[in-house]
Tab-separated table of C-alpha atoms and ligand atoms in Angstrom:
chain	number	residue	atom	x	y	z
A	1	MET	CA	144.135	78.369	159.613
A	2	SER	CA	143.058	76.968	156.287
A	3	LYS	CA	139.388	76.989	155.308
A	4	GLU	CA	139.328	73.178	155.603
A	5	ARG	CA	140.715	73.268	159.147
A	6	PHE	CA	137.954	75.693	160.174
A	7	GLU	CA	135.336	73.514	158.457
A	8	TRP	CA	136.631	70.424	160.228
A	9	LEU	CA	136.531	72.254	163.567
A	10	ALA	CA	132.976	73.374	162.936
A	11	SER	CA	132.005	69.745	162.221
A	12	VAL	CA	133.224	68.570	165.641
A	13	ALA	CA	132.519	71.616	167.812
A	14	GLY	CA	129.267	73.170	168.945
A	15	GLU	CA	130.799	76.628	168.695
A	16	VAL	CA	134.080	77.909	167.236
A	17	ILE	CA	135.586	81.159	168.540
A	18	LYS	CA	138.046	82.779	166.154
A	19	THR	CA	140.842	84.850	167.690
A	20	PRO	CA	142.825	87.357	165.605
A	21	GLY	CA	146.275	86.953	164.094
A	22	THR	CA	148.278	84.284	162.339
A	23	GLU	CA	149.222	80.683	163.052
A	24	SER	CA	151.594	81.733	165.849
A	25	ASN	CA	149.193	84.079	167.700
A	26	VAL	CA	148.449	81.729	170.563
A	27	LYS	CA	148.667	84.389	173.283
A	28	GLU	CA	145.375	85.711	171.862
A	29	ILE	CA	143.811	82.269	172.448
A	30	PHE	CA	145.110	82.211	176.027
A	31	ASP	CA	143.617	85.689	176.587
A	32	LYS	CA	140.243	84.491	175.286
A	33	CYS	CA	140.409	81.460	177.595
A	34	TRP	CA	141.004	83.751	180.609
A	35	GLU	CA	138.029	85.860	179.529
A	36	LEU	CA	135.868	82.715	179.363
A	37	ARG	CA	137.134	81.461	182.734
A	38	ARG	CA	136.304	84.789	184.348
A	39	SER	CA	132.866	84.887	182.744
A	40	GLY	CA	131.525	82.511	185.369
A	41	GLU	CA	130.149	80.180	182.664
A	42	ASP	CA	130.142	76.493	183.496
A	43	LEU	CA	133.049	75.295	181.360
A	44	VAL	CA	136.219	73.223	181.351
A	45	ILE	CA	139.265	74.421	179.424
A	46	PHE	CA	141.629	71.823	178.011
A	47	ASN	CA	144.737	73.727	177.028
A	48	GLN	CA	146.955	71.456	174.947
A	49	PHE	CA	149.962	73.660	175.748
A	50	ASP	CA	149.846	73.116	179.509
A	51	GLU	CA	147.861	69.898	179.893
A	52	LEU	CA	150.289	67.211	181.041
A	53	GLY	CA	147.765	64.614	179.823
A	54	ASN	CA	148.752	65.671	176.293
A	55	TYR	CA	152.406	64.889	177.054
A	56	LEU	CA	151.406	61.650	178.768
A	57	TRP	CA	149.175	60.497	175.898
A	58	HIS	CA	151.968	60.860	173.345
A	59	TYR	CA	154.530	59.320	175.705
A	60	GLU	CA	152.341	56.273	176.133
A	61	VAL	CA	150.354	55.930	172.881
A	62	THR	CA	152.554	57.531	170.196
A	63	GLY	CA	155.616	56.125	171.979
A	64	HIS	CA	154.310	52.560	171.827
A	65	ALA	CA	153.182	53.037	168.207
A	66	MET	CA	156.735	54.074	167.327
A	67	GLN	CA	158.148	51.092	169.157
A	68	GLU	CA	155.855	48.799	167.145
A	69	VAL	CA	156.969	50.443	163.885
A	70	LEU	CA	160.615	49.881	164.782
A	71	GLU	CA	159.995	46.266	165.754
A	72	ARG	CA	158.354	45.676	162.386
A	73	GLU	CA	160.633	47.700	160.125
A	74	MET	CA	164.161	47.587	161.536
A	75	ARG	CA	166.653	45.172	160.006
A	76	PRO	CA	169.212	43.405	162.222
A	77	MET	CA	172.048	45.832	161.417
A	78	ASP	CA	169.929	48.986	161.754
A	79	THR	CA	170.276	51.510	164.565
A	80	TYR	CA	167.497	53.753	165.801
A	81	ARG	CA	168.939	57.291	166.071
A	82	GLY	CA	166.084	59.460	167.236
A	83	VAL	CA	162.780	61.198	166.775
A	84	VAL	CA	162.490	64.540	165.005
A	85	LEU	CA	159.326	66.639	165.223
A	86	THR	CA	158.127	70.157	164.697
A	87	THR	CA	156.386	71.306	167.851
A	88	GLY	CA	153.141	73.105	168.450
A	89	SER	CA	152.001	72.256	171.948
A	90	ALA	CA	154.967	69.851	172.232
A	91	GLY	CA	152.587	67.003	173.054
A	92	THR	CA	153.686	64.741	170.198
A	93	ILE	CA	157.352	65.098	171.074
A	94	GLY	CA	156.517	63.463	174.432
A	95	CYS	CA	156.919	60.163	172.520
A	96	GLY	CA	160.650	60.945	172.435
A	97	ASP	CA	160.912	60.536	176.205
A	98	TYR	CA	159.479	57.030	175.886
A	99	MET	CA	161.770	56.170	172.968
A	100	LYS	CA	164.809	57.476	174.832
A	101	LYS	CA	163.947	55.240	177.762
A	102	LEU	CA	164.042	52.276	175.359
A	103	PHE	CA	167.082	53.567	173.418
A	104	PRO	CA	169.131	55.767	175.778
A	105	ALA	CA	171.624	56.748	173.045
A	106	SER	CA	168.862	58.042	170.785
A	107	LYS	CA	168.077	61.733	170.387
A	108	ILE	CA	165.080	64.048	170.477
A	109	ALA	CA	165.044	66.997	168.076
A	110	ALA	CA	162.449	69.788	168.159
A	111	SER	CA	161.840	71.837	165.062
A	112	GLU	CA	159.951	75.035	164.274
A	113	ALA	CA	159.417	77.587	161.503
A	114	LEU	CA	162.377	79.772	160.595
A	115	GLN	CA	159.953	82.695	160.439
A	116	CYS	CA	159.191	82.164	164.171
A	117	PRO	CA	162.394	80.745	165.726
A	118	THR	CA	161.452	80.733	169.409
A	119	LEU	CA	163.407	77.651	170.484
A	120	LEU	CA	166.414	78.476	168.322
A	121	LEU	CA	166.701	82.240	168.828
A	122	ASN	CA	164.129	83.279	171.455
A	123	GLY	CA	162.432	84.638	168.337
A	124	PHE	CA	158.928	85.483	167.201
A	125	GLY	CA	157.084	86.023	163.938
A	126	ALA	CA	154.298	84.925	161.628
A	127	HIS	CA	154.638	81.778	159.508
A	128	ARG	CA	152.642	79.399	157.308
A	129	ILE	CA	153.287	75.958	158.843
A	130	GLU	CA	149.841	75.351	160.322
A	131	GLY	CA	149.755	73.578	163.683
A	132	ILE	CA	153.217	74.494	164.978
A	133	GLY	CA	155.325	77.391	166.240
A	134	ASP	CA	153.362	79.488	168.656
A	135	LYS	CA	155.755	82.208	169.886
A	136	HIS	CA	156.270	80.619	173.286
A	137	VAL	CA	157.713	77.477	174.857
A	138	PRO	CA	154.852	75.134	175.801
A	139	TRP	CA	154.596	74.238	179.474
A	140	ILE	CA	154.583	70.508	178.675
A	141	HIS	CA	157.835	70.501	176.670
A	142	ASN	CA	160.477	68.539	178.596
A	143	LEU	CA	163.518	70.588	177.597
A	144	LYS	CA	165.844	68.673	179.869
A	145	ASN	CA	165.503	65.730	177.506
A	146	THR	CA	165.649	67.704	174.215
A	147	ASP	CA	168.929	67.334	172.318
A	148	MET	CA	168.539	69.569	169.313
A	149	VAL	CA	166.491	72.489	168.008
A	150	MET	CA	166.234	73.544	164.392
A	151	ALA	CA	164.172	75.679	162.044
A	152	ILE	CA	162.579	75.052	158.640
A	153	ASP	CA	161.849	77.833	156.164
A	154	ASP	CA	158.105	77.924	155.489
A	155	GLN	CA	158.898	78.670	151.836
A	156	SER	CA	160.318	75.121	151.645
A	157	THR	CA	157.119	73.570	152.974
A	158	MET	CA	154.911	75.622	150.627
A	159	SER	CA	157.063	74.784	147.581
A	160	LEU	CA	157.109	71.094	148.453
A	161	ILE	CA	153.351	70.754	148.920
A	162	ARG	CA	153.153	72.096	145.364
A	163	LEU	CA	155.804	69.654	144.118
A	164	PHE	CA	154.057	66.714	145.791
A	165	ASN	CA	150.502	67.626	144.740
A	166	GLU	CA	150.416	69.758	141.576
A	167	PRO	CA	150.236	67.873	138.234
A	168	ALA	CA	153.566	69.349	136.996
A	169	GLY	CA	155.227	68.268	140.250
A	170	GLN	CA	153.888	64.729	140.052
A	171	GLU	CA	154.895	64.443	136.407
A	172	TYR	CA	158.426	65.579	137.251
A	173	LEU	CA	158.674	63.106	140.149
A	174	ALA	CA	157.419	60.266	137.938
A	175	ASN	CA	160.137	61.141	135.401
A	176	GLN	CA	162.661	60.975	138.233
A	177	GLY	CA	161.599	57.377	138.817
A	178	VAL	CA	159.385	57.828	141.877
A	179	PRO	CA	157.014	54.830	141.810
A	180	GLN	CA	153.308	55.564	141.344
A	181	ASP	CA	152.245	53.842	144.581
A	182	PHE	CA	154.691	56.043	146.521
A	183	MET	CA	153.454	59.144	144.734
A	184	ASP	CA	149.863	58.243	145.575
A	185	GLN	CA	150.837	58.541	149.229
A	186	LEU	CA	152.455	61.985	149.028
A	187	PRO	CA	149.150	63.770	149.839
A	188	LEU	CA	149.448	62.129	153.260
A	189	LEU	CA	151.956	64.860	154.064
A	190	GLY	CA	150.249	68.077	155.165
A	191	ILE	CA	152.274	71.251	155.648
A	192	SER	CA	153.660	70.361	159.085
A	193	GLY	CA	154.187	66.779	157.840
A	194	VAL	CA	156.462	68.188	155.127
A	195	ALA	CA	158.235	70.261	157.810
A	196	ASN	CA	158.728	67.064	159.830
A	197	LEU	CA	160.175	65.315	156.781
A	198	LEU	CA	162.584	68.202	156.139
A	199	SER	CA	163.567	68.328	159.809
A	200	SER	CA	164.382	64.615	159.695
A	201	ILE	CA	166.561	65.206	156.631
A	202	LYS	CA	168.410	68.006	158.463
A	203	PHE	CA	168.918	65.708	161.456
A	204	ALA	CA	170.225	62.898	159.239
A	205	LYS	CA	172.612	65.248	157.438
A	206	TYR	CA	173.842	66.821	160.670
A	207	TYR	CA	174.773	63.447	162.177
A	208	GLU	CA	175.977	62.079	158.806
A	209	LEU	CA	173.562	59.172	159.032
A	210	GLY	CA	173.620	56.369	156.514
A	211	GLU	CA	171.395	53.634	155.186
A	212	SER	CA	171.392	51.586	158.379
A	213	ASP	CA	170.319	54.501	160.577
A	214	VAL	CA	166.647	54.983	161.425
A	215	VAL	CA	164.952	58.289	162.237
A	216	LEU	CA	161.289	58.586	163.207
A	217	THR	CA	158.823	61.381	162.625
A	218	VAL	CA	155.048	61.775	162.283
A	219	LEU	CA	152.836	62.814	159.372
A	220	THR	CA	150.700	65.045	161.536
A	221	ASP	CA	147.872	65.637	159.082
A	222	SER	CA	147.309	65.430	155.344
A	223	MET	CA	146.607	67.586	152.286
A	224	GLU	CA	142.907	66.986	152.875
A	225	MET	CA	143.175	70.084	155.083
A	226	TYR	CA	145.098	72.269	152.618
A	227	GLN	CA	143.576	72.080	149.113
A	228	SER	CA	142.566	75.740	149.510
A	229	ARG	CA	146.189	76.620	150.252
A	230	LEU	CA	147.221	75.059	146.921
A	231	HIS	CA	144.640	77.230	145.133
A	232	GLU	CA	145.829	80.323	146.984
A	233	LEU	CA	149.437	79.603	146.017
A	234	THR	CA	148.391	79.307	142.368
A	235	GLU	CA	146.546	82.618	142.579
A	236	GLU	CA	149.506	84.275	144.273
A	237	CYS	CA	152.404	82.794	142.260
A	238	GLY	CA	150.804	81.458	139.057
A	239	GLU	CA	150.637	77.850	137.830
A	240	PHE	CA	153.260	75.476	139.218
A	241	THR	CA	155.428	74.715	136.189
A	242	ALA	CA	157.868	71.944	135.229
A	243	GLN	CA	160.711	74.401	135.805
A	244	GLU	CA	159.476	75.186	139.307
A	245	ALA	CA	159.248	71.471	140.036
A	246	VAL	CA	162.956	71.079	139.262
A	247	ALA	CA	163.788	74.122	141.400
A	248	ALA	CA	161.630	72.942	144.350
A	249	HIS	CA	163.169	69.488	144.300
A	250	HIS	CA	166.749	70.724	144.117
A	251	ARG	CA	166.483	73.708	146.382
A	252	HIS	CA	164.150	72.531	149.114
A	253	LEU	CA	164.575	68.750	149.210
A	254	LEU	CA	168.043	67.867	147.897
A	255	GLY	CA	169.451	71.205	149.067
A	256	GLN	CA	168.177	70.910	152.639
A	257	SER	CA	171.283	71.767	154.660
A	258	ILE	CA	172.404	71.803	158.277
A	259	ASP	CA	171.838	75.520	158.686
A	260	TYR	CA	169.565	76.706	161.496
A	261	VAL	CA	170.402	73.673	163.628
A	262	GLN	CA	171.614	73.798	167.228
A	263	GLU	CA	172.747	70.799	169.243
A	264	LEU	CA	171.830	71.681	172.819
A	265	THR	CA	174.304	71.742	175.701
A	266	TYR	CA	173.026	71.613	179.291
A	267	TYR	CA	172.913	75.416	179.418
A	268	ASP	CA	171.289	75.705	175.990
A	269	ARG	CA	168.506	73.480	177.259
A	270	MET	CA	168.206	75.639	180.351
A	271	ARG	CA	168.030	78.758	178.162
A	272	VAL	CA	164.968	77.392	176.336
A	273	HIS	CA	163.369	76.095	179.528
A	274	ASN	CA	163.849	79.499	181.186
A	275	LEU	CA	161.847	81.166	178.407
A	276	LYS	CA	158.800	79.370	179.815
A	277	TYR	CA	158.912	81.758	182.775
A	278	PHE	CA	157.641	84.754	180.812
A	279	THR	CA	154.602	82.946	179.414
A	280	TRP	CA	153.677	80.579	182.154
A	281	VAL	CA	154.644	82.223	185.434
A	282	GLU	CA	154.267	85.890	184.478
A	283	GLN	CA	151.091	85.470	182.402
A	284	GLN	CA	149.366	82.135	182.800
A	285	GLY	CA	149.250	81.430	186.523
A	286	LYS	CA	151.999	78.834	186.997
A	287	THR	CA	154.158	79.276	190.087
A	288	PHE	CA	157.876	79.857	190.540
A	289	GLU	CA	158.056	76.530	192.426
A	290	GLU	CA	156.406	74.606	189.562
A	291	ILE	CA	158.774	75.895	186.903
A	292	GLN	CA	161.731	75.142	189.139
A	293	ASP	CA	160.359	71.638	189.740
A	294	GLN	CA	160.236	70.974	185.994
A	295	TRP	CA	163.967	71.564	185.841
A	296	TYR	CA	165.270	70.497	189.252
A	297	LYS	CA	162.883	67.827	190.594
A	298	PRO	CA	164.293	64.520	189.348
A	299	ASP	CA	160.906	62.776	189.183
A	300	TYR	CA	158.805	65.657	187.775
A	301	TRP	CA	158.285	64.056	184.330
A	302	THR	CA	158.284	60.436	185.474
A	303	SER	CA	155.646	61.235	188.109
A	304	VAL	CA	153.386	62.035	185.121
A	305	THR	CA	154.228	58.936	183.096
A	306	ASP	CA	153.969	56.716	186.181
A	307	GLN	CA	150.219	57.446	186.247
A	308	VAL	CA	149.464	55.341	183.160
A	309	GLU	CA	148.098	52.277	184.935
A	310	GLU	CA	145.986	54.284	187.326
A	311	ILE	CA	144.520	56.410	184.502
A	312	ASP	CA	143.917	53.378	182.257
A	313	ALA	CA	141.963	51.750	185.098
A	314	LEU	CA	139.854	54.911	185.460
A	315	ILE	CA	139.208	55.027	181.704
A	316	GLU	CA	138.127	51.406	181.709
A	317	ALA	CA	135.860	51.922	184.693
A	318	PHE	CA	134.335	54.963	182.980
A	319	ASN	CA	133.815	53.092	179.693
A	320	GLN	CA	132.231	50.250	181.648
A	321	ARG	CA	129.773	52.684	183.207
A	322	THR	CA	128.868	54.188	179.835
A	323	GLY	CA	128.117	50.705	178.485
A	324	LEU	CA	130.844	50.961	175.834
A	325	LEU	CA	132.488	47.802	177.169
A	326	PRO	CA	130.538	44.555	177.447
B	208	PLP	C1	148.671	69.915	161.811
B	208	PLP	C2	149.484	69.900	163.052
B	208	PLP	N1	150.802	69.667	162.969
B	208	PLP	C3	151.597	69.647	164.048
B	208	PLP	C4	151.080	69.872	165.313
B	208	PLP	C5	152.023	69.889	166.467
B	208	PLP	O1	151.837	68.860	167.372
B	208	PLP	P1	152.008	69.106	168.913
B	208	PLP	O2	150.990	70.147	169.318
B	208	PLP	O3	151.731	67.802	169.535
B	208	PLP	O4	153.409	69.588	169.153
B	208	PLP	C6	149.706	70.119	165.454
B	208	PLP	C7	149.135	70.355	166.792
B	208	PLP	O5	148.067	70.676	167.093
B	208	PLP	C8	148.881	70.143	164.303
B	208	PLP	O6	147.572	70.400	164.366
């Protein structure tokens, strides 16, 4: 993780435990969690990868936020086509289930790093898109409702954060006619935000979408967390030049193609779902019955989302007790 991400963590956590490896070495975190559980210490582990509350939160909160955006932004002739997101814990993509309930013809596309293509190729590897791609299929990913998987080259994300943030990149974009107020907002795209943007472009190209089609994604975090990565790239590759700006724009943005995309059939979805077995049942304590339920029990996912009212009431009662509510 970037220096800024560690600093942010330290500012919100009493203690930060660093596990070895790269962005995708999540098994090492799971191992540490088992060690802590077995230590007998009084602790609660919230694991975003298997906590159905994570899925539920994005279904309910991110889902409604997306609905509000569509209600505000869509013109009468527009059609909402789907949500496209890179996945880490696959919590955020839970919003797709909500959106598909509202728009049954819409799609849900899950994206990852080409250097770690687990969904696409049962693959593994180290990559630089911080926050996503963890060498396993998260327990809370509803594969039965996922229509497409795809992969983004991390070289594209690293080149584009330079194009969007380095002076030579901004100058080039201004010369291309990008308005200043738009350019001022480009730092809102962190590395996985750029990957989400590129994934949405792939999705739009694959389905030959036009100007009245609407695709949603999320800018997961911003360049506030990655200034050190820009410095490292300069140290590694030299100054970002005007020539590199042209190359980055043409190769990674305009040239984004429909390679590394797979539209999922029923059995493709099952193939990805089945990969969960090796992480969750063999290693992490889930049962054979539970993994079968995720696929075969018709109300498995809706039994989670049906809990919204009950949980909201508990949250309100709790807030009342803390004195947060009048
Ligand atoms: C920066 C960043 N991008 C993307 C993601 C992926 O989101 P999710 O875990 O909901 O799939 C995360 C998750 O922690 C993240 O921190």
